[in-house]
Amino acid sequence: MPGLEDLYREIILDHYRTPRNRGELESPPAIRADGHNPLCGDEITVYLALDGTGDDAVVSDIKIGGQGCSISQSSASMMTQAMLGKPVGEVRALARRFKTMMGIEVDDEQQSDADIALGDLEALQGVVKFPVRIKCAVLSWNTLLQALDTP
Ligand code: ZN
């Protein structure tokens, strides 16, 4: 009988083979941020379109460019699915929750983060067992946070 690890592997491979929201957005107006993980050679470009201002702004579109290993690319793909249509405040909360799952200490961790559902992203929790790959999994998230902090 297939176990949870097989299911997780399937989800990761599916997002790697058929990445969601790949492409580019014209920037500006979209915000562009580039991330690089020299340990593995992963490269991620995040294009982020926001509707509104501040924490109430909503992610109206998000696209991913770049290349890299299955963990980095599938994590980016799942991230875009989770982020579309969300207000920036929730995007930041989800990023904190995800990084906490990856065993990374987050400065601004909040009690309410624990209630946030990760959905398909839970498939990546097995990566924690491979410390070198954690950077692959969080690359797109850090790049997205970088985009959000771009003035
Ligand atoms: Zn990688």
Coordinates of C-alpha atoms and ligand atoms in Angstrom, one line a residue:
M1 CA 0.0 0.0 0.0
P2 CA 1.4 3.4 -0.9
G3 CA 2.4 5.4 2.1
L4 CA 2.2 9.1 2.8
E5 CA 5.8 9.6 1.5
D6 CA 4.8 8.2 -1.9
L7 CA 1.8 10.5 -2.0
Y8 CA 4.1 13.5 -1.1
R9 CA 6.6 12.4 -3.7
E10 CA 3.8 12.3 -6.3
I11 CA 2.6 15.9 -5.4
I12 CA 6.2 17.2 -5.6
L13 CA 6.8 15.5 -9.0
D14 CA 3.5 16.7 -10.4
H15 CA 4.4 20.3 -9.6
Y16 CA 7.9 19.9 -10.9
R17 CA 6.7 18.4 -14.2
T18 CA 3.7 20.7 -14.6
P19 CA 4.6 23.9 -12.8
R20 CA 1.7 26.2 -12.1
N21 CA 1.9 30.0 -12.9
R22 CA 5.1 29.9 -14.8
G23 CA 6.0 32.9 -16.9
E24 CA 6.6 36.6 -16.6
L25 CA 4.7 39.7 -15.8
E26 CA 5.6 43.1 -17.2
S27 CA 7.6 44.9 -14.5
P28 CA 6.8 47.5 -13.6
P29 CA 3.9 47.5 -12.9
A30 CA 4.6 44.0 -11.4
I31 CA 7.3 43.7 -8.8
R32 CA 10.2 41.5 -9.7
A33 CA 12.6 39.8 -7.3
D34 CA 15.4 37.3 -8.1
G35 CA 16.6 34.6 -5.7
H36 CA 19.6 32.3 -6.0
N37 CA 20.7 29.3 -4.0
P38 CA 24.4 28.8 -4.8
L39 CA 24.5 25.5 -2.9
C40 CA 22.3 23.8 -5.4
G41 CA 22.3 26.2 -8.4
D42 CA 18.6 27.0 -8.1
E43 CA 17.4 30.3 -9.5
I44 CA 13.9 31.8 -9.0
T45 CA 12.4 34.9 -10.3
V46 CA 9.1 36.0 -8.8
Y47 CA 6.8 38.5 -10.6
L48 CA 4.2 39.8 -8.3
A49 CA 1.2 41.9 -9.1
L50 CA -0.6 43.6 -6.2
D51 CA -4.0 45.2 -6.2
G52 CA -4.2 47.8 -3.5
T53 CA -1.7 49.0 -0.9
G54 CA -0.2 47.9 2.4
D55 CA -1.2 44.7 4.1
D56 CA -4.7 44.8 2.6
A57 CA -3.3 44.7 -1.0
V58 CA -4.3 41.4 -2.7
V59 CA -2.0 39.2 -4.9
S60 CA -3.8 39.6 -8.2
D61 CA -1.2 37.7 -10.2
I62 CA 2.0 35.9 -9.6
K63 CA 4.4 34.2 -12.0
I64 CA 7.6 32.3 -11.6
G65 CA 10.7 32.1 -13.8
G66 CA 14.0 30.4 -13.4
Q67 CA 15.3 26.9 -13.1
G68 CA 16.5 24.5 -10.5
C69 CA 16.0 21.2 -8.7
S70 CA 12.6 19.5 -8.2
I71 CA 12.3 20.8 -4.6
S72 CA 12.9 24.4 -5.5
Q73 CA 10.7 24.4 -8.5
S74 CA 7.8 22.5 -7.0
S75 CA 7.9 24.6 -3.9
A76 CA 7.6 27.7 -6.0
S77 CA 4.7 26.2 -8.0
M78 CA 2.8 25.3 -4.9
M79 CA 3.5 28.7 -3.4
T80 CA 1.9 30.5 -6.3
Q81 CA -1.2 28.4 -6.0
A82 CA -1.4 29.2 -2.3
M83 CA -0.8 32.9 -2.8
L84 CA -3.1 33.9 -5.6
G85 CA -6.0 36.1 -4.4
K86 CA -4.6 36.4 -0.9
P87 CA -4.1 39.7 1.0
V88 CA -0.5 40.5 1.7
G89 CA -1.0 40.0 5.5
E90 CA -2.0 36.4 4.9
V91 CA 0.8 35.9 2.4
R92 CA 3.3 36.9 5.1
A93 CA 1.6 34.6 7.7
L94 CA 1.7 31.7 5.3
A95 CA 5.3 32.3 4.6
R96 CA 6.1 32.3 8.4
R97 CA 4.1 29.1 8.8
F98 CA 5.9 27.4 5.9
K99 CA 9.3 28.4 7.1
T100 CA 8.5 27.2 10.6
M101 CA 7.5 23.8 9.1
M102 CA 10.9 23.8 7.5
G103 CA 12.5 24.2 10.8
I104 CA 13.6 27.8 10.3
E105 CA 13.2 30.3 13.1
V106 CA 11.1 33.2 12.2
D107 CA 11.5 36.5 14.0
D108 CA 7.9 37.6 13.9
E109 CA 6.2 34.3 14.5
Q110 CA 2.6 34.6 15.7
Q111 CA 0.4 32.3 17.6
S112 CA -2.3 32.4 14.9
D113 CA 0.2 31.1 12.3
A114 CA -0.3 27.6 13.7
D115 CA -3.9 27.5 12.4
I116 CA -3.0 28.2 8.8
A117 CA -3.6 25.3 6.5
L118 CA -0.7 24.4 4.2
G119 CA -2.5 22.1 1.8
D120 CA -0.2 20.6 -0.8
L121 CA 2.7 22.4 0.8
E122 CA 2.7 19.8 3.5
A123 CA 4.3 17.5 0.9
L124 CA 7.5 19.4 1.4
Q125 CA 7.8 18.7 5.1
G126 CA 9.9 15.6 4.5
V127 CA 12.6 17.9 3.2
V128 CA 13.4 18.8 6.8
K129 CA 15.3 15.5 7.1
F130 CA 17.7 16.8 4.4
P131 CA 19.1 20.1 5.7
V132 CA 20.9 20.9 2.5
R133 CA 17.6 20.8 0.6
I134 CA 15.8 23.2 3.0
K135 CA 17.4 26.1 1.2
C136 CA 15.9 24.8 -2.0
A137 CA 12.4 24.6 -0.5
V138 CA 12.4 28.1 1.0
L139 CA 14.2 29.9 -1.9
S140 CA 10.9 31.0 -3.7
W141 CA 9.4 32.1 -0.3
N142 CA 12.4 34.3 0.6
T143 CA 12.3 35.7 -3.0
L144 CA 8.6 36.5 -2.6
L145 CA 9.2 38.2 0.8
Q146 CA 11.9 40.2 -0.9
A147 CA 9.4 41.3 -3.6
L148 CA 7.0 42.3 -0.9
D149 CA 9.6 44.4 0.8
T150 CA 10.6 46.1 -2.5
P151 CA 9.6 49.8 -2.1
Ligands
ZN1 ZN 17.8 22.8 -5.1

